[in-house]
Structure formats: C-alpha cells, structure tokens
Amino acid sequence: MRFPALPISFFVGFLSLGAETLWVRTYAFANESTPHALAVVLALYLLGIARGAAIGGAKCRASDRIVDVATLSILSASAVILASPLLIALLPLPSIVLPVLIFLPAMLFSICFPICHHLGTVGGTGKTGRSLSRVYAANIAGSMCGPLAVNFGLLEVATTQTAFVVLGAAGIGLAAVLAMLNSPAPIGASRLARLSLAASAVAAVALILAPMVDNHLIARLASSRAPIRHIVETRQGIIVAHVDDAKGDVIYGGNVYTPVSNAAITDNFHDRRLIGTR
C-alpha cells in the first residue's frame, strides 16, 4: 500500500478551497451579488467538511481498504466539480442545484483528511505529534495556495466555467495517479484504476473543449432572460451585456443592472434608457 499522505493532504486542501473560491464567485453571481453569498457557501462547506471527516474517520476504523476509499472520494469530488457547469446549465431550478453541488465536493474531499492522518502518522516517542502536525500543515498550506492560485492565476486566463473544468481535471488526474500506485495487478487491471483512467480520458477531452464552448454557466445564471451579446469575465468580476438594439445594450455587472453611461454621467438619473419614463 502506497499512500503519500503529505502530498495528498496538500492537494486535497488545494482543490477543495480552490473550488470554494469558484463557488463563492458563482453563488454570488447567481444571487445578484448579495452579501450573504459568502456566508451561505462557507456554511455549506463547513457542513460538508464536518460530514466528510466523520465518514472518513469511520472508514479508518471499519475498512482495511482505506486507500481505495480516499482515491474514490477524490475521484468523485473532482467529477462533481468537472460536471458542475454542465449540470447547472442543463438542470432546472439552479437555486436548488447550487447548494447540493457546493456541499458534495466539500464532503467528499474531507473524507481524505482523516485517512491522511491515519496513514501519515508515525508511531513512536517524539514522532506521533511531529508527523500529525506535518499532515495538518500540508493541508493548511494547500488550503492557502488553492484560492491564491485560482484567484490570481487561473481566473486571469480562464472563465469560471473553464476554471471548474481545470480543477476537476486536476483532481481526477490526482486520483488516477493514486489508483495506479496502488493497483495490485498490472497497470489498469484493477477496477478502480480502470475507472480513474476512463475518467481521466473524459477530463482530458473536457479540457480541450472548454475554451471552445460558449459560457453556458454564466448565461444560465444571468438574472435577465434577454439575449446575451457579450460576457466578459476577469478575476475582479463578471459583466454581461444583453441585446437591446433600440435603446442600447443593457449592462449587468455582477448580475446587477448597471445604468448606461458616458464619460461624464454615471448615475441612474441620467440613464438614457430611462428618458421618457419619468
């Protein structure tokens, strides 16, 4: 059994908190940038972490195949992240779908944390506390690096939709490596290894197609149902321009109506779309 506890602890924190950053951005946009978005996502994440840690602890006590449990949890969480933009775009009632999709990866990734401690803690005088703290520190380091990498790196060059695909694909790749390390038979012979390789192939295709696909995630969550002319995403926020050839395109910043303005006038009173309505 080969389980690199420190790297796994780091990357689980990296992927989990990196995804949380994307969920805060997505949930805030879906709810028209209301202040409670961060609190809702954080609450769902904390509930998921608590539930996942309880499951992981129970598996450490009851199962002798906990490496497979950790691999499957990483694979499942990453698959949810990868598929989230598609599920949000296709399923009805995104207001109900979103909390479920936020909760699931948090719970599934957190199953790994007790397993990392269980397998990464070395017994013996003076060794238990040190090894335990190293696993914990690795997770904290990953949890810090994930949001930084997503906010200041990934979202500089990718849309939110593509960022979900990148993080999901990275997690699936991590699960595949772990499955291959612990495959008892020749490469790809174990059921979990075959599953992870198949998921990796799907993730690779998704990565190739992601930059070519329209931004269905933001289009689905946009508060206005008018046709969309442009979607502009930066790490600072999201702007959507809805078509109105008669009065000028309607601009929504952060999914909130932004008045049409010129260089000198930037207030609602002088919004030219409102001329003739007072």
Short mmCIF file of C-alpha atoms in Angstrom, two decimals:
data_model
loop_
_atom_site.label_atom_id
_atom_site.label_comp_id
_atom_site.label_asym_id
_atom_site.label_seq_id
_atom_site.Cartn_x
_atom_site.Cartn_y
_atom_site.Cartn_z
CA MET A 1 0.00 0.00 0.00
CA ARG A 2 1.50 3.30 -1.14
CA PHE A 3 -0.10 6.46 0.16
CA PRO A 4 1.88 9.73 0.07
CA ALA A 5 -0.02 11.33 2.95
CA LEU A 6 1.65 14.75 2.85
CA PRO A 7 1.15 15.44 -0.89
CA ILE A 8 -2.40 14.09 -0.78
CA SER A 9 -3.22 16.26 2.24
CA PHE A 10 -1.80 19.29 0.41
CA PHE A 11 -3.64 18.72 -2.86
CA VAL A 12 -6.95 17.89 -1.17
CA GLY A 13 -6.78 21.26 0.59
CA PHE A 14 -5.69 22.95 -2.65
CA LEU A 15 -8.53 21.51 -4.73
CA SER A 16 -11.21 21.86 -2.08
CA LEU A 17 -10.54 25.52 -1.21
CA GLY A 18 -9.79 26.38 -4.83
CA ALA A 19 -13.24 25.06 -5.72
CA GLU A 20 -14.75 27.01 -2.82
CA THR A 21 -13.38 30.20 -4.37
CA LEU A 22 -15.19 29.38 -7.61
CA TRP A 23 -18.38 28.54 -5.73
CA VAL A 24 -18.36 31.88 -3.90
CA ARG A 25 -18.00 33.64 -7.26
CA THR A 26 -20.72 31.52 -8.88
CA TYR A 27 -23.20 31.66 -5.99
CA ALA A 28 -22.71 35.42 -5.60
CA PHE A 29 -23.36 35.95 -9.31
CA ALA A 30 -26.46 33.72 -9.24
CA ASN A 31 -27.84 35.73 -6.31
CA GLU A 32 -27.13 39.15 -7.82
CA SER A 33 -24.05 39.85 -5.70
CA THR A 34 -25.93 39.87 -2.40
CA PRO A 35 -23.71 39.95 0.74
CA HIS A 36 -24.96 36.65 2.14
CA ALA A 37 -23.37 34.61 -0.69
CA LEU A 38 -20.05 34.12 1.11
CA ALA A 39 -21.82 33.12 4.33
CA VAL A 40 -24.01 30.54 2.57
CA VAL A 41 -21.09 28.95 0.71
CA LEU A 42 -18.95 28.90 3.86
CA ALA A 43 -21.76 27.30 5.87
CA LEU A 44 -22.29 24.61 3.23
CA TYR A 45 -18.55 23.96 3.10
CA LEU A 46 -18.24 23.66 6.88
CA LEU A 47 -21.18 21.25 6.99
CA GLY A 48 -19.60 19.23 4.17
CA ILE A 49 -16.22 19.17 5.90
CA ALA A 50 -17.77 18.01 9.17
CA ARG A 51 -19.78 15.26 7.48
CA GLY A 52 -16.88 14.11 5.31
CA ALA A 53 -14.48 13.97 8.26
CA ALA A 54 -16.98 11.84 10.20
CA ILE A 55 -17.28 9.43 7.27
CA GLY A 56 -13.50 9.29 6.81
CA GLY A 57 -12.94 8.59 10.50
CA ALA A 58 -15.50 5.77 10.42
CA LYS A 59 -13.82 4.26 7.35
CA CYS A 60 -10.45 4.31 9.11
CA ARG A 61 -11.93 2.20 11.92
CA ALA A 62 -14.02 -0.16 9.81
CA SER A 63 -12.25 -0.69 6.48
CA ASP A 64 -8.94 -2.23 5.51
CA ARG A 65 -9.08 -0.61 2.04
CA ILE A 66 -8.97 3.00 3.11
CA VAL A 67 -6.57 3.97 0.30
CA ASP A 68 -9.27 2.94 -2.17
CA VAL A 69 -11.78 4.96 -0.15
CA ALA A 70 -9.53 8.03 -0.36
CA THR A 71 -8.98 7.52 -4.09
CA LEU A 72 -12.67 7.15 -4.79
CA SER A 73 -13.54 10.21 -2.70
CA ILE A 74 -11.04 12.38 -4.61
CA LEU A 75 -12.28 10.98 -7.92
CA SER A 76 -15.94 11.59 -7.01
CA ALA A 77 -15.38 15.11 -5.69
CA SER A 78 -13.37 16.06 -8.78
CA ALA A 79 -16.00 14.59 -11.10
CA VAL A 80 -18.68 16.73 -9.41
CA ILE A 81 -16.53 19.85 -9.88
CA LEU A 82 -15.83 18.98 -13.51
CA ALA A 83 -19.51 18.37 -14.29
CA SER A 84 -20.91 21.29 -12.27
CA PRO A 85 -21.10 23.87 -15.11
CA LEU A 86 -22.89 21.36 -17.33
CA LEU A 87 -25.29 20.32 -14.57
CA ILE A 88 -26.13 23.93 -13.70
CA ALA A 89 -26.72 24.74 -17.38
CA LEU A 90 -28.96 21.71 -18.01
CA LEU A 91 -30.87 21.05 -14.78
CA PRO A 92 -33.93 23.07 -13.75
CA LEU A 93 -34.04 25.11 -10.53
CA PRO A 94 -30.37 26.13 -10.25
CA SER A 95 -31.16 27.72 -6.87
CA ILE A 96 -31.65 24.19 -5.51
CA VAL A 97 -28.91 22.54 -7.57
CA LEU A 98 -26.21 25.00 -6.48
CA PRO A 99 -26.23 24.20 -2.71
CA VAL A 100 -26.04 20.47 -3.46
CA LEU A 101 -23.11 20.93 -5.83
CA ILE A 102 -21.33 23.12 -3.27
CA PHE A 103 -21.84 20.65 -0.42
CA LEU A 104 -20.83 17.45 -2.23
CA PRO A 105 -17.17 18.23 -3.12
CA ALA A 106 -16.54 19.65 0.36
CA MET A 107 -17.85 16.44 1.92
CA LEU A 108 -16.10 14.07 -0.49
CA PHE A 109 -12.69 15.77 -0.28
CA SER A 110 -12.91 15.85 3.53
CA ILE A 111 -13.21 12.06 3.69
CA CYS A 112 -9.50 12.00 2.78
CA PHE A 113 -8.34 14.17 5.68
CA PRO A 114 -8.74 11.59 8.49
CA ILE A 115 -7.27 8.97 6.17
CA CYS A 116 -4.20 11.15 5.57
CA HIS A 117 -3.76 11.46 9.33
CA HIS A 118 -4.36 7.75 9.88
CA LEU A 119 -1.81 6.64 7.30
CA GLY A 120 0.61 9.55 7.64
CA THR A 121 1.04 9.50 11.42
CA VAL A 122 4.14 7.63 12.57
CA GLY A 123 4.06 5.93 15.97
CA GLY A 124 6.86 6.13 18.46
CA THR A 125 8.22 8.50 21.07
CA GLY A 126 8.52 12.03 19.69
CA LYS A 127 7.25 11.02 16.25
CA THR A 128 3.47 10.95 16.56
CA GLY A 129 2.95 14.64 17.23
CA ARG A 130 5.50 15.69 14.61
CA SER A 131 4.04 13.53 11.84
CA LEU A 132 0.49 14.54 12.76
CA SER A 133 1.36 18.23 12.61
CA ARG A 134 3.07 17.80 9.24
CA VAL A 135 -0.04 16.30 7.68
CA TYR A 136 -2.12 19.11 9.14
CA ALA A 137 0.36 21.77 7.98
CA ALA A 138 0.36 20.32 4.46
CA ASN A 139 -3.42 20.62 4.33
CA ILE A 140 -3.32 24.21 5.59
CA ALA A 141 -0.66 25.08 3.01
CA GLY A 142 -2.78 23.58 0.23
CA SER A 143 -5.88 25.37 1.52
CA MET A 144 -3.98 28.66 1.34
CA CYS A 145 -2.40 28.07 -2.06
CA GLY A 146 -5.62 26.90 -3.75
CA PRO A 147 -7.56 30.18 -3.54
CA LEU A 148 -4.44 32.20 -4.38
CA ALA A 149 -3.75 30.09 -7.47
CA VAL A 150 -7.36 30.26 -8.63
CA ASN A 151 -7.92 33.97 -7.95
CA PHE A 152 -4.58 35.37 -9.08
CA GLY A 153 -3.66 32.79 -11.69
CA LEU A 154 -6.42 30.69 -13.20
CA LEU A 155 -9.11 33.39 -13.35
CA GLU A 156 -6.66 35.71 -15.12
CA VAL A 157 -6.71 33.45 -18.16
CA ALA A 158 -9.91 31.42 -17.88
CA THR A 159 -13.62 31.87 -17.35
CA THR A 160 -15.33 30.49 -14.25
CA GLN A 161 -16.73 27.67 -16.36
CA THR A 162 -13.28 26.70 -17.65
CA ALA A 163 -11.77 27.04 -14.16
CA PHE A 164 -14.20 24.42 -12.86
CA VAL A 165 -13.08 22.08 -15.64
CA VAL A 166 -9.39 22.67 -14.90
CA LEU A 167 -9.75 21.98 -11.17
CA GLY A 168 -11.94 18.94 -11.78
CA ALA A 169 -9.49 17.53 -14.32
CA ALA A 170 -6.56 18.10 -11.94
CA GLY A 171 -8.36 16.21 -9.16
CA ILE A 172 -9.24 13.33 -11.47
CA GLY A 173 -5.59 13.15 -12.53
CA LEU A 174 -4.54 13.02 -8.87
CA ALA A 175 -6.99 10.17 -8.21
CA ALA A 176 -5.71 8.30 -11.26
CA VAL A 177 -2.10 8.54 -10.06
CA LEU A 178 -3.09 7.28 -6.62
CA ALA A 179 -5.10 4.43 -8.12
CA MET A 180 -2.20 3.38 -10.34
CA LEU A 181 0.23 3.43 -7.40
CA ASN A 182 -1.98 1.01 -5.51
CA SER A 183 -3.18 -1.21 -8.34
CA PRO A 184 -2.37 -4.77 -7.19
CA ALA A 185 -2.34 -6.09 -10.75
CA PRO A 186 -0.74 -4.84 -13.98
CA ILE A 187 -1.48 -1.25 -14.95
CA GLY A 188 -5.15 -0.62 -15.45
CA ALA A 189 -6.21 -4.09 -14.28
CA SER A 190 -7.92 -3.09 -11.05
CA ARG A 191 -11.49 -1.84 -11.28
CA LEU A 192 -10.68 1.47 -9.58
CA ALA A 193 -7.68 2.03 -11.84
CA ARG A 194 -9.79 1.43 -14.94
CA LEU A 195 -12.45 3.80 -13.64
CA SER A 196 -9.90 6.52 -12.91
CA LEU A 197 -8.30 6.13 -16.34
CA ALA A 198 -11.68 6.39 -18.05
CA ALA A 199 -12.47 9.50 -16.00
CA SER A 200 -9.08 10.95 -16.93
CA ALA A 201 -9.84 10.47 -20.62
CA VAL A 202 -13.16 12.30 -20.21
CA ALA A 203 -11.42 15.07 -18.27
CA ALA A 204 -8.80 15.45 -21.00
CA VAL A 205 -11.49 15.86 -23.65
CA ALA A 206 -13.30 18.39 -21.43
CA LEU A 207 -10.07 20.37 -21.02
CA ILE A 208 -9.57 20.53 -24.78
CA LEU A 209 -13.16 21.58 -25.47
CA ALA A 210 -13.60 24.01 -22.56
CA PRO A 211 -12.05 27.10 -24.25
CA MET A 212 -14.13 26.48 -27.40
CA VAL A 213 -17.53 26.18 -25.70
CA ASP A 214 -19.86 29.14 -25.07
CA ASN A 215 -20.13 30.34 -21.48
CA HIS A 216 -23.31 28.42 -20.67
CA LEU A 217 -22.72 28.64 -16.90
CA ILE A 218 -22.96 32.43 -16.70
CA ALA A 219 -25.68 32.57 -19.36
CA ARG A 220 -27.82 30.15 -17.32
CA LEU A 221 -27.40 32.11 -14.08
CA ALA A 222 -27.91 35.58 -15.61
CA SER A 223 -30.87 37.34 -13.99
CA SER A 224 -32.11 38.82 -17.28
CA ARG A 225 -33.58 36.47 -19.86
CA ALA A 226 -32.83 38.87 -22.73
CA PRO A 227 -30.43 37.58 -25.40
CA ILE A 228 -26.77 37.95 -24.47
CA ARG A 229 -24.40 39.86 -26.72
CA HIS A 230 -21.20 39.63 -24.66
CA ILE A 231 -19.93 38.03 -21.44
CA VAL A 232 -16.72 39.50 -20.05
CA GLU A 233 -15.00 37.77 -17.13
CA THR A 234 -11.96 38.87 -15.18
CA ARG A 235 -10.81 37.88 -11.74
CA GLN A 236 -12.40 41.09 -10.46
CA GLY A 237 -15.90 40.18 -11.63
CA ILE A 238 -18.35 39.33 -14.39
CA ILE A 239 -20.08 41.70 -16.84
CA VAL A 240 -22.92 40.61 -19.13
CA ALA A 241 -24.25 42.74 -21.99
CA HIS A 242 -27.83 41.92 -23.04
CA VAL A 243 -29.06 42.83 -26.50
CA ASP A 244 -31.27 45.91 -26.95
CA ASP A 245 -30.76 47.42 -30.37
CA ALA A 246 -33.39 50.11 -29.84
CA LYS A 247 -32.13 51.75 -26.64
CA GLY A 248 -28.62 50.34 -26.32
CA ASP A 249 -27.38 47.15 -24.78
CA VAL A 250 -28.31 46.54 -21.16
CA ILE A 251 -25.26 46.03 -18.95
CA TYR A 252 -25.27 43.84 -15.86
CA GLY A 253 -22.21 43.92 -13.61
CA GLY A 254 -22.14 41.06 -11.13
CA ASN A 255 -25.64 40.14 -12.40
CA VAL A 256 -26.97 43.54 -11.22
CA TYR A 257 -28.34 46.13 -13.66
CA THR A 258 -25.76 48.83 -14.42
CA PRO A 259 -27.10 52.06 -15.98
CA VAL A 260 -25.95 53.06 -19.42
CA SER A 261 -23.50 55.92 -19.02
CA ASN A 262 -21.00 58.11 -20.80
CA ALA A 263 -17.69 59.55 -19.66
CA ALA A 264 -19.33 62.45 -17.81
CA ILE A 265 -22.54 60.92 -16.41
CA THR A 266 -22.55 57.85 -14.18
CA ASP A 267 -25.76 57.99 -12.15
CA ASN A 268 -29.19 56.40 -12.55
CA PHE A 269 -30.97 59.73 -13.06
CA HIS A 270 -29.21 60.31 -16.39
CA ASP A 271 -29.51 56.72 -17.63
CA ARG A 272 -30.64 57.24 -21.22
CA ARG A 273 -32.77 54.09 -21.04
CA LEU A 274 -34.97 55.90 -18.51
CA ILE A 275 -35.52 59.02 -20.62
CA GLY A 276 -39.22 59.44 -21.31
CA THR A 277 -40.29 57.20 -18.42
CA ARG A 278 -40.44 59.92 -15.76
#
